[in-house]
């Protein structure tokens, strides 16, 4: 790992939690610095199937955070020669299936969760299993949102994919209740959250999970020596998701925002990330 790439990675990691909207700047010291570069290198080297789990249920639909980042990452991975699949449950799976490679997984707790995951892993032999803004199981085996509400009945289990994968696993989260947060259990005790316990090989934290995807794309672009983040248009993807029935995870309204943040905030961060990565 060259010092310059390491420095770029750390600068990006700091930028992703600069607003500290949900305490991620406070828990970031629990992670070994350089995680953005390590995750980007893993994805850059993959050149095969990458499973992207996303879709956080809000009321009876899905939120813009996570799904936007998943689509942005999907487009990026295709450009560098990988074959991404988005893995999610209804209604997101039904909304995206006409435009993306989608694997639909069953909602709610069921006794075939492990078999469901294993069948996909065996068939597609992924090089990486990736999770962004995906509810993570807690100590009691249930799923909870940021309000502490039990959302298990509307959550599909992507934890089995992460737990059973024999390839590298990467996760992005922004609050503590997402897959991957089991890596920093002690640090999360300071937050008012029902923490997820599912672990991963490499965890990235961000103020908004979509922003974590932007940081990762910036780092992949640095490795590819191409400004890949310049091709990402959050407003365009938000309009697409809104037309399919998305809501903002904080306001619970169908609007063109990410976790209550105006699209201009994400755009400004993208400009900053492009600058930090040298473009």
PDB file of C-alpha atoms in Angstrom:
ATOM      1  CA  UNK A   1       0.000   0.000   0.000  1.00  0.00           C
ATOM      2  CA  UNK A   2       1.714   3.187  -1.095  1.00  0.00           C
ATOM      3  CA  UNK A   3       1.716   6.120   1.306  1.00  0.00           C
ATOM      4  CA  UNK A   4      -0.036   8.362  -1.198  1.00  0.00           C
ATOM      5  CA  UNK A   5      -2.923   5.928  -1.668  1.00  0.00           C
ATOM      6  CA  UNK A   6      -3.080   5.379   2.081  1.00  0.00           C
ATOM      7  CA  UNK A   7      -3.258   9.147   2.652  1.00  0.00           C
ATOM      8  CA  UNK A   8      -5.993   9.567   0.032  1.00  0.00           C
ATOM      9  CA  UNK A   9      -7.952   6.760   1.695  1.00  0.00           C
ATOM     10  CA  UNK A  10      -7.706   8.295   5.170  1.00  0.00           C
ATOM     11  CA  UNK A  11      -8.708  11.725   3.836  1.00  0.00           C
ATOM     12  CA  UNK A  12     -11.754  10.173   2.162  1.00  0.00           C
ATOM     13  CA  UNK A  13     -12.635   8.242   5.325  1.00  0.00           C
ATOM     14  CA  UNK A  14     -12.570  11.486   7.323  1.00  0.00           C
ATOM     15  CA  UNK A  15     -14.669  13.340   4.735  1.00  0.00           C
ATOM     16  CA  UNK A  16     -17.336  10.628   4.808  1.00  0.00           C
ATOM     17  CA  UNK A  17     -18.061  11.223   8.514  1.00  0.00           C
ATOM     18  CA  UNK A  18     -17.288  14.964   8.709  1.00  0.00           C
ATOM     19  CA  UNK A  19     -20.889  15.930   9.545  1.00  0.00           C
ATOM     20  CA  UNK A  20     -21.210  13.157  12.145  1.00  0.00           C
ATOM     21  CA  UNK A  21     -24.972  12.926  11.583  1.00  0.00           C
ATOM     22  CA  UNK A  22     -25.396   9.652  13.517  1.00  0.00           C
ATOM     23  CA  UNK A  23     -22.198   9.223  15.492  1.00  0.00           C
ATOM     24  CA  UNK A  24     -20.047   7.521  12.862  1.00  0.00           C
ATOM     25  CA  UNK A  25     -17.158   9.961  13.429  1.00  0.00           C
ATOM     26  CA  UNK A  26     -17.197   8.835  17.067  1.00  0.00           C
ATOM     27  CA  UNK A  27     -16.944   5.129  16.241  1.00  0.00           C
ATOM     28  CA  UNK A  28     -14.532   5.437  13.295  1.00  0.00           C
ATOM     29  CA  UNK A  29     -11.432   5.174  15.540  1.00  0.00           C
ATOM     30  CA  UNK A  30     -12.478   1.566  16.232  1.00  0.00           C
ATOM     31  CA  UNK A  31     -11.630   0.759  12.592  1.00  0.00           C
ATOM     32  CA  UNK A  32      -8.121   0.332  11.207  1.00  0.00           C
ATOM     33  CA  UNK A  33      -7.466   3.310   8.911  1.00  0.00           C
ATOM     34  CA  UNK A  34      -7.138   2.640   5.204  1.00  0.00           C
ATOM     35  CA  UNK A  35     -10.357   0.617   5.016  1.00  0.00           C
ATOM     36  CA  UNK A  36     -11.602   2.553   1.996  1.00  0.00           C
ATOM     37  CA  UNK A  37      -8.467   1.651   0.025  1.00  0.00           C
ATOM     38  CA  UNK A  38      -8.539  -1.990   1.157  1.00  0.00           C
ATOM     39  CA  UNK A  39     -12.187  -2.349   0.158  1.00  0.00           C
ATOM     40  CA  UNK A  40     -11.621  -0.563  -3.160  1.00  0.00           C
ATOM     41  CA  UNK A  41      -8.627  -2.781  -3.954  1.00  0.00           C
ATOM     42  CA  UNK A  42     -10.703  -5.903  -3.229  1.00  0.00           C
ATOM     43  CA  UNK A  43     -13.443  -4.725  -5.607  1.00  0.00           C
ATOM     44  CA  UNK A  44     -10.963  -3.532  -8.230  1.00  0.00           C
ATOM     45  CA  UNK A  45      -9.264  -6.937  -8.251  1.00  0.00           C
ATOM     46  CA  UNK A  46     -12.516  -8.945  -8.242  1.00  0.00           C
ATOM     47  CA  UNK A  47     -13.273  -8.997 -12.008  1.00  0.00           C
ATOM     48  CA  UNK A  48     -16.147 -11.430 -11.599  1.00  0.00           C
ATOM     49  CA  UNK A  49     -19.532 -11.650  -9.914  1.00  0.00           C
ATOM     50  CA  UNK A  50     -20.142  -9.193  -7.060  1.00  0.00           C
ATOM     51  CA  UNK A  51     -23.302  -9.547  -4.968  1.00  0.00           C
ATOM     52  CA  UNK A  52     -24.599  -6.193  -3.657  1.00  0.00           C
ATOM     53  CA  UNK A  53     -27.112  -6.553  -0.840  1.00  0.00           C
ATOM     54  CA  UNK A  54     -29.238  -3.487  -0.150  1.00  0.00           C
ATOM     55  CA  UNK A  55     -32.780  -2.316   0.556  1.00  0.00           C
ATOM     56  CA  UNK A  56     -33.747  -0.993   3.967  1.00  0.00           C
ATOM     57  CA  UNK A  57     -37.527  -1.268   4.479  1.00  0.00           C
ATOM     58  CA  UNK A  58     -39.312   1.946   5.458  1.00  0.00           C
ATOM     59  CA  UNK A  59     -43.078   1.714   6.042  1.00  0.00           C
ATOM     60  CA  UNK A  60     -44.294  -0.458   3.132  1.00  0.00           C
ATOM     61  CA  UNK A  61     -41.595   0.537   0.642  1.00  0.00           C
ATOM     62  CA  UNK A  62     -37.807   1.121   0.425  1.00  0.00           C
ATOM     63  CA  UNK A  63     -35.537   4.062   1.171  1.00  0.00           C
ATOM     64  CA  UNK A  64     -33.302   6.070  -1.129  1.00  0.00           C
ATOM     65  CA  UNK A  65     -30.250   5.529   1.061  1.00  0.00           C
ATOM     66  CA  UNK A  66     -28.486   2.324   0.129  1.00  0.00           C
ATOM     67  CA  UNK A  67     -30.380   1.697  -3.078  1.00  0.00           C
ATOM     68  CA  UNK A  68     -28.869   4.806  -4.710  1.00  0.00           C
ATOM     69  CA  UNK A  69     -25.382   3.776  -3.595  1.00  0.00           C
ATOM     70  CA  UNK A  70     -25.967   0.200  -4.761  1.00  0.00           C
ATOM     71  CA  UNK A  71     -26.932   1.413  -8.240  1.00  0.00           C
ATOM     72  CA  UNK A  72     -23.938   3.781  -8.389  1.00  0.00           C
ATOM     73  CA  UNK A  73     -21.603   0.957  -7.380  1.00  0.00           C
ATOM     74  CA  UNK A  74     -23.275  -1.439  -9.833  1.00  0.00           C
ATOM     75  CA  UNK A  75     -22.597   0.966 -12.707  1.00  0.00           C
ATOM     76  CA  UNK A  76     -18.994   1.449 -11.564  1.00  0.00           C
ATOM     77  CA  UNK A  77     -18.293  -2.276 -11.246  1.00  0.00           C
ATOM     78  CA  UNK A  78     -19.619  -2.895 -14.757  1.00  0.00           C
ATOM     79  CA  UNK A  79     -17.200  -0.262 -16.072  1.00  0.00           C
ATOM     80  CA  UNK A  80     -14.203  -2.028 -14.528  1.00  0.00           C
ATOM     81  CA  UNK A  81     -15.221  -5.426 -15.869  1.00  0.00           C
ATOM     82  CA  UNK A  82     -17.170  -7.075 -13.046  1.00  0.00           C
ATOM     83  CA  UNK A  83     -20.669  -8.576 -13.120  1.00  0.00           C
ATOM     84  CA  UNK A  84     -22.744  -7.115 -10.275  1.00  0.00           C
ATOM     85  CA  UNK A  85     -26.075  -8.409  -8.998  1.00  0.00           C
ATOM     86  CA  UNK A  86     -28.328  -6.520  -6.592  1.00  0.00           C
ATOM     87  CA  UNK A  87     -29.679  -8.828  -3.892  1.00  0.00           C
ATOM     88  CA  UNK A  88     -32.806  -7.605  -2.091  1.00  0.00           C
ATOM     89  CA  UNK A  89     -36.367  -8.370  -1.127  1.00  0.00           C
ATOM     90  CA  UNK A  90     -39.651  -6.938  -2.329  1.00  0.00           C
ATOM     91  CA  UNK A  91     -40.691  -4.279  -3.120  1.00  0.00           C
ATOM     92  CA  UNK A  92     -37.191  -3.109  -4.169  1.00  0.00           C
ATOM     93  CA  UNK A  93     -36.436  -6.332  -6.043  1.00  0.00           C
ATOM     94  CA  UNK A  94     -39.584  -5.929  -8.136  1.00  0.00           C
ATOM     95  CA  UNK A  95     -38.872  -2.235  -8.753  1.00  0.00           C
ATOM     96  CA  UNK A  96     -35.342  -2.818 -10.093  1.00  0.00           C
ATOM     97  CA  UNK A  97     -35.662  -6.141 -11.918  1.00  0.00           C
ATOM     98  CA  UNK A  98     -36.386  -4.659 -15.360  1.00  0.00           C
ATOM     99  CA  UNK A  99     -33.225  -2.535 -15.374  1.00  0.00           C
ATOM    100  CA  UNK A 100     -30.647  -4.481 -13.346  1.00  0.00           C
ATOM    101  CA  UNK A 101     -29.562  -8.037 -12.564  1.00  0.00           C
ATOM    102  CA  UNK A 102     -31.566  -8.688  -9.419  1.00  0.00           C
ATOM    103  CA  UNK A 103     -31.747 -11.645  -7.049  1.00  0.00           C
ATOM    104  CA  UNK A 104     -34.975 -11.607  -5.047  1.00  0.00           C
ATOM    105  CA  UNK A 105     -34.766 -12.965  -1.494  1.00  0.00           C
ATOM    106  CA  UNK A 106     -37.688 -13.829   0.761  1.00  0.00           C
ATOM    107  CA  UNK A 107     -39.002 -11.386   3.360  1.00  0.00           C
ATOM    108  CA  UNK A 108     -39.337 -12.279   7.029  1.00  0.00           C
ATOM    109  CA  UNK A 109     -37.810 -15.033   9.120  1.00  0.00           C
ATOM    110  CA  UNK A 110     -38.032 -18.464   7.479  1.00  0.00           C
ATOM    111  CA  UNK A 111     -36.283 -21.800   7.905  1.00  0.00           C
ATOM    112  CA  UNK A 112     -34.647 -21.748   4.464  1.00  0.00           C
ATOM    113  CA  UNK A 113     -32.546 -18.590   4.922  1.00  0.00           C
ATOM    114  CA  UNK A 114     -29.221 -20.413   4.918  1.00  0.00           C
ATOM    115  CA  UNK A 115     -30.209 -22.616   1.961  1.00  0.00           C
ATOM    116  CA  UNK A 116     -31.443 -19.566   0.026  1.00  0.00           C
ATOM    117  CA  UNK A 117     -28.052 -17.903   0.422  1.00  0.00           C
ATOM    118  CA  UNK A 118     -26.023 -21.048  -0.233  1.00  0.00           C
ATOM    119  CA  UNK A 119     -27.865 -21.789  -3.479  1.00  0.00           C
ATOM    120  CA  UNK A 120     -26.967 -18.345  -4.865  1.00  0.00           C
ATOM    121  CA  UNK A 121     -23.365 -18.533  -3.616  1.00  0.00           C
ATOM    122  CA  UNK A 122     -22.922 -21.979  -5.173  1.00  0.00           C
ATOM    123  CA  UNK A 123     -24.425 -20.964  -8.503  1.00  0.00           C
ATOM    124  CA  UNK A 124     -22.757 -17.570  -9.003  1.00  0.00           C
ATOM    125  CA  UNK A 125     -19.449 -18.119  -7.168  1.00  0.00           C
ATOM    126  CA  UNK A 126     -19.063 -14.414  -6.284  1.00  0.00           C
ATOM    127  CA  UNK A 127     -15.654 -12.804  -5.913  1.00  0.00           C
ATOM    128  CA  UNK A 128     -17.035 -10.346  -3.343  1.00  0.00           C
ATOM    129  CA  UNK A 129     -20.202 -10.153  -1.242  1.00  0.00           C
ATOM    130  CA  UNK A 130     -21.038  -6.523  -0.497  1.00  0.00           C
ATOM    131  CA  UNK A 131     -23.666  -4.947   1.747  1.00  0.00           C
ATOM    132  CA  UNK A 132     -24.793  -1.324   1.753  1.00  0.00           C
ATOM    133  CA  UNK A 133     -27.448  -0.007   4.160  1.00  0.00           C
ATOM    134  CA  UNK A 134     -28.806  -3.484   4.719  1.00  0.00           C
ATOM    135  CA  UNK A 135     -30.483  -4.228   8.085  1.00  0.00           C
ATOM    136  CA  UNK A 136     -28.270  -6.439  10.231  1.00  0.00           C
ATOM    137  CA  UNK A 137     -29.459  -9.042  12.700  1.00  0.00           C
ATOM    138  CA  UNK A 138     -29.108  -8.045  16.333  1.00  0.00           C
ATOM    139  CA  UNK A 139     -28.323 -10.244  19.345  1.00  0.00           C
ATOM    140  CA  UNK A 140     -31.962 -11.366  19.506  1.00  0.00           C
ATOM    141  CA  UNK A 141     -31.964 -12.331  15.805  1.00  0.00           C
ATOM    142  CA  UNK A 142     -34.348  -9.542  14.798  1.00  0.00           C
ATOM    143  CA  UNK A 143     -33.946  -6.389  12.691  1.00  0.00           C
ATOM    144  CA  UNK A 144     -34.554  -2.868  13.989  1.00  0.00           C
ATOM    145  CA  UNK A 145     -34.666   0.567  12.375  1.00  0.00           C
ATOM    146  CA  UNK A 146     -33.120   3.768  13.740  1.00  0.00           C
ATOM    147  CA  UNK A 147     -36.281   4.377  15.792  1.00  0.00           C
ATOM    148  CA  UNK A 148     -35.877   1.010  17.526  1.00  0.00           C
ATOM    149  CA  UNK A 149     -38.909  -0.457  15.750  1.00  0.00           C
ATOM    150  CA  UNK A 150     -38.811  -4.177  14.932  1.00  0.00           C
ATOM    151  CA  UNK A 151     -38.859  -4.450  11.125  1.00  0.00           C
ATOM    152  CA  UNK A 152     -38.139  -8.185  10.900  1.00  0.00           C
ATOM    153  CA  UNK A 153     -41.334  -9.065   9.027  1.00  0.00           C
ATOM    154  CA  UNK A 154     -40.369  -6.702   6.170  1.00  0.00           C
ATOM    155  CA  UNK A 155     -36.643  -7.514   6.148  1.00  0.00           C
ATOM    156  CA  UNK A 156     -35.085 -10.173   3.940  1.00  0.00           C
ATOM    157  CA  UNK A 157     -32.015 -11.922   5.363  1.00  0.00           C
ATOM    158  CA  UNK A 158     -28.778 -10.929   3.626  1.00  0.00           C
ATOM    159  CA  UNK A 159     -26.802 -11.819   6.764  1.00  0.00           C
ATOM    160  CA  UNK A 160     -26.646 -15.462   5.614  1.00  0.00           C
ATOM    161  CA  UNK A 161     -24.891 -14.388   2.407  1.00  0.00           C
ATOM    162  CA  UNK A 162     -22.255 -12.507   4.406  1.00  0.00           C
ATOM    163  CA  UNK A 163     -21.820 -15.284   6.972  1.00  0.00           C
ATOM    164  CA  UNK A 164     -21.582 -18.145   4.464  1.00  0.00           C
ATOM    165  CA  UNK A 165     -19.459 -16.456   1.795  1.00  0.00           C
ATOM    166  CA  UNK A 166     -15.986 -17.890   1.245  1.00  0.00           C
ATOM    167  CA  UNK A 167     -14.926 -14.756  -0.668  1.00  0.00           C
ATOM    168  CA  UNK A 168     -14.166 -11.322   0.876  1.00  0.00           C
ATOM    169  CA  UNK A 169     -17.127  -9.471   2.418  1.00  0.00           C
ATOM    170  CA  UNK A 170     -17.489  -5.679   2.589  1.00  0.00           C
ATOM    171  CA  UNK A 171     -20.195  -3.559   4.237  1.00  0.00           C
ATOM    172  CA  UNK A 172     -21.193   0.105   4.473  1.00  0.00           C
ATOM    173  CA  UNK A 173     -23.351   1.500   7.274  1.00  0.00           C
ATOM    174  CA  UNK A 174     -24.245   4.860   8.768  1.00  0.00           C
ATOM    175  CA  UNK A 175     -25.961   4.211  12.075  1.00  0.00           C
ATOM    176  CA  UNK A 176     -25.000   0.957  13.766  1.00  0.00           C
ATOM    177  CA  UNK A 177     -27.990  -1.222  12.871  1.00  0.00           C
ATOM    178  CA  UNK A 178     -26.618  -2.387   9.520  1.00  0.00           C
ATOM    179  CA  UNK A 179     -24.799  -5.523   8.401  1.00  0.00           C
ATOM    180  CA  UNK A 180     -21.092  -5.244   9.198  1.00  0.00           C
ATOM    181  CA  UNK A 181     -21.507  -3.324  12.438  1.00  0.00           C
ATOM    182  CA  UNK A 182     -20.678  -6.465  14.420  1.00  0.00           C
ATOM    183  CA  UNK A 183     -17.050  -5.482  13.721  1.00  0.00           C
ATOM    184  CA  UNK A 184     -17.282  -2.564  16.174  1.00  0.00           C
ATOM    185  CA  UNK A 185     -19.706  -3.804  18.847  1.00  0.00           C
ATOM    186  CA  UNK A 186     -17.930  -2.095  21.763  1.00  0.00           C
ATOM    187  CA  UNK A 187     -17.749   1.293  20.023  1.00  0.00           C
ATOM    188  CA  UNK A 188     -21.478   1.218  19.234  1.00  0.00           C
ATOM    189  CA  UNK A 189     -22.434   1.015  22.918  1.00  0.00           C
ATOM    190  CA  UNK A 190     -22.106   4.807  23.068  1.00  0.00           C
ATOM    191  CA  UNK A 191     -24.922   5.230  20.522  1.00  0.00           C
ATOM    192  CA  UNK A 192     -28.689   5.078  21.036  1.00  0.00           C
ATOM    193  CA  UNK A 193     -29.234   2.204  18.631  1.00  0.00           C
ATOM    194  CA  UNK A 194     -30.178  -1.473  18.685  1.00  0.00           C
ATOM    195  CA  UNK A 195     -26.859  -2.545  17.213  1.00  0.00           C
ATOM    196  CA  UNK A 196     -26.440  -5.180  14.522  1.00  0.00           C
ATOM    197  CA  UNK A 197     -24.062  -8.050  15.269  1.00  0.00           C
ATOM    198  CA  UNK A 198     -23.371  -9.393  11.755  1.00  0.00           C
ATOM    199  CA  UNK A 199     -19.699  -9.013  10.835  1.00  0.00           C
ATOM    200  CA  UNK A 200     -17.761  -8.551   7.588  1.00  0.00           C
ATOM    201  CA  UNK A 201     -14.136  -8.542   6.464  1.00  0.00           C
ATOM    202  CA  UNK A 202     -14.037  -4.783   5.791  1.00  0.00           C
ATOM    203  CA  UNK A 203     -16.438  -2.188   7.227  1.00  0.00           C
ATOM    204  CA  UNK A 204     -16.841   1.369   5.944  1.00  0.00           C
ATOM    205  CA  UNK A 205     -18.755   4.006   7.904  1.00  0.00           C
ATOM    206  CA  UNK A 206     -20.306   7.190   6.530  1.00  0.00           C
ATOM    207  CA  UNK A 207     -22.768   9.909   7.529  1.00  0.00           C
ATOM    208  CA  UNK A 208     -25.094   8.533   4.823  1.00  0.00           C
ATOM    209  CA  UNK A 209     -24.476   5.051   3.432  1.00  0.00           C
ATOM    210  CA  UNK A 210     -24.760   6.284  -0.171  1.00  0.00           C
ATOM    211  CA  UNK A 211     -21.857   8.614   0.566  1.00  0.00           C
ATOM    212  CA  UNK A 212     -19.789   5.588   1.581  1.00  0.00           C
ATOM    213  CA  UNK A 213     -20.398   4.206  -1.911  1.00  0.00           C
ATOM    214  CA  UNK A 214     -19.243   7.521  -3.405  1.00  0.00           C
ATOM    215  CA  UNK A 215     -16.037   7.318  -1.365  1.00  0.00           C
ATOM    216  CA  UNK A 216     -15.439   3.771  -2.523  1.00  0.00           C
ATOM    217  CA  UNK A 217     -16.046   4.739  -6.168  1.00  0.00           C
ATOM    218  CA  UNK A 218     -13.583   7.627  -5.788  1.00  0.00           C
ATOM    219  CA  UNK A 219     -10.960   5.191  -4.475  1.00  0.00           C
ATOM    220  CA  UNK A 220     -11.659   2.619  -7.207  1.00  0.00           C
ATOM    221  CA  UNK A 221     -11.267   5.461  -9.711  1.00  0.00           C
ATOM    222  CA  UNK A 222      -7.871   6.298  -8.225  1.00  0.00           C
ATOM    223  CA  UNK A 223      -6.802   2.662  -8.669  1.00  0.00           C
ATOM    224  CA  UNK A 224      -8.148   2.634 -12.247  1.00  0.00           C
ATOM    225  CA  UNK A 225      -6.653   6.077 -12.936  1.00  0.00           C
ATOM    226  CA  UNK A 226     -10.094   7.168 -14.173  1.00  0.00           C
ATOM    227  CA  UNK A 227     -12.473   9.720 -12.637  1.00  0.00           C
ATOM    228  CA  UNK A 228     -15.277   7.166 -12.196  1.00  0.00           C
ATOM    229  CA  UNK A 229     -17.125   9.360  -9.700  1.00  0.00           C
ATOM    230  CA  UNK A 230     -17.642  12.017 -12.396  1.00  0.00           C
ATOM    231  CA  UNK A 231     -20.088   9.630 -14.085  1.00  0.00           C
ATOM    232  CA  UNK A 232     -22.341   9.315 -11.009  1.00  0.00           C
ATOM    233  CA  UNK A 233     -25.427  11.561 -11.025  1.00  0.00           C
ATOM    234  CA  UNK A 234     -27.294  11.206  -7.706  1.00  0.00           C
ATOM    235  CA  UNK A 235     -30.236  13.364  -8.791  1.00  0.00           C
ATOM    236  CA  UNK A 236     -30.815  11.198 -11.857  1.00  0.00           C
ATOM    237  CA  UNK A 237     -30.793   8.017  -9.743  1.00  0.00           C
ATOM    238  CA  UNK A 238     -33.021   9.649  -7.084  1.00  0.00           C
ATOM    239  CA  UNK A 239     -35.570  10.580  -9.753  1.00  0.00           C
ATOM    240  CA  UNK A 240     -35.490   6.994 -11.017  1.00  0.00           C
ATOM    241  CA  UNK A 241     -36.001   5.569  -7.506  1.00  0.00           C
ATOM    242  CA  UNK A 242     -38.699   8.122  -6.702  1.00  0.00           C
ATOM    243  CA  UNK A 243     -40.647   7.076  -9.795  1.00  0.00           C
ATOM    244  CA  UNK A 244     -40.576   3.520  -8.402  1.00  0.00           C
ATOM    245  CA  UNK A 245     -41.937   4.565  -5.009  1.00  0.00           C
ATOM    246  CA  UNK A 246     -38.878   5.207  -2.811  1.00  0.00           C
ATOM    247  CA  UNK A 247     -38.990   7.334   0.345  1.00  0.00           C
ATOM    248  CA  UNK A 248     -36.389   9.225   2.334  1.00  0.00           C
ATOM    249  CA  UNK A 249     -35.480   7.037   5.330  1.00  0.00           C
ATOM    250  CA  UNK A 250     -35.659   9.961   7.772  1.00  0.00           C
ATOM    251  CA  UNK A 251     -38.700  11.908   6.540  1.00  0.00           C
ATOM    252  CA  UNK A 252     -40.491   8.835   5.131  1.00  0.00           C
ATOM    253  CA  UNK A 253     -41.650  10.978   2.211  1.00  0.00           C
ATOM    254  CA  UNK A 254     -41.217  10.375  -1.519  1.00  0.00           C
ATOM    255  CA  UNK A 255     -38.693  13.115  -2.136  1.00  0.00           C
ATOM    256  CA  UNK A 256     -35.332  13.552  -3.861  1.00  0.00           C
ATOM    257  CA  UNK A 257     -33.197  13.406  -0.713  1.00  0.00           C
ATOM    258  CA  UNK A 258     -30.900  10.971   1.124  1.00  0.00           C
ATOM    259  CA  UNK A 259     -31.496  10.543   4.874  1.00  0.00           C
ATOM    260  CA  UNK A 260     -32.978  14.037   5.085  1.00  0.00           C
ATOM    261  CA  UNK A 261     -30.050  15.583   3.192  1.00  0.00           C
ATOM    262  CA  UNK A 262     -30.682  17.636   0.062  1.00  0.00           C
ATOM    263  CA  UNK A 263     -29.104  16.287  -3.118  1.00  0.00           C
ATOM    264  CA  UNK A 264     -26.837  19.370  -3.216  1.00  0.00           C
ATOM    265  CA  UNK A 265     -25.123  18.110  -0.046  1.00  0.00           C
ATOM    266  CA  UNK A 266     -24.265  14.812  -1.733  1.00  0.00           C
ATOM    267  CA  UNK A 267     -23.143  16.651  -4.872  1.00  0.00           C
ATOM    268  CA  UNK A 268     -20.794  18.846  -2.829  1.00  0.00           C
ATOM    269  CA  UNK A 269     -19.340  15.759  -1.149  1.00  0.00           C
ATOM    270  CA  UNK A 270     -18.779  14.113  -4.538  1.00  0.00           C
ATOM    271  CA  UNK A 271     -16.810  17.172  -5.684  1.00  0.00           C
ATOM    272  CA  UNK A 272     -14.760  16.991  -2.490  1.00  0.00           C
ATOM    273  CA  UNK A 273     -14.118  13.251  -2.941  1.00  0.00           C
ATOM    274  CA  UNK A 274     -13.035  13.793  -6.552  1.00  0.00           C
ATOM    275  CA  UNK A 275     -10.614  16.479  -5.361  1.00  0.00           C
ATOM    276  CA  UNK A 276      -9.271  14.268  -2.567  1.00  0.00           C
ATOM    277  CA  UNK A 277      -8.708  11.408  -4.997  1.00  0.00           C
ATOM    278  CA  UNK A 278      -6.688  13.675  -7.308  1.00  0.00           C
ATOM    279  CA  UNK A 279      -9.112  14.424 -10.147  1.00  0.00           C
TER     280      UNK A 279
END
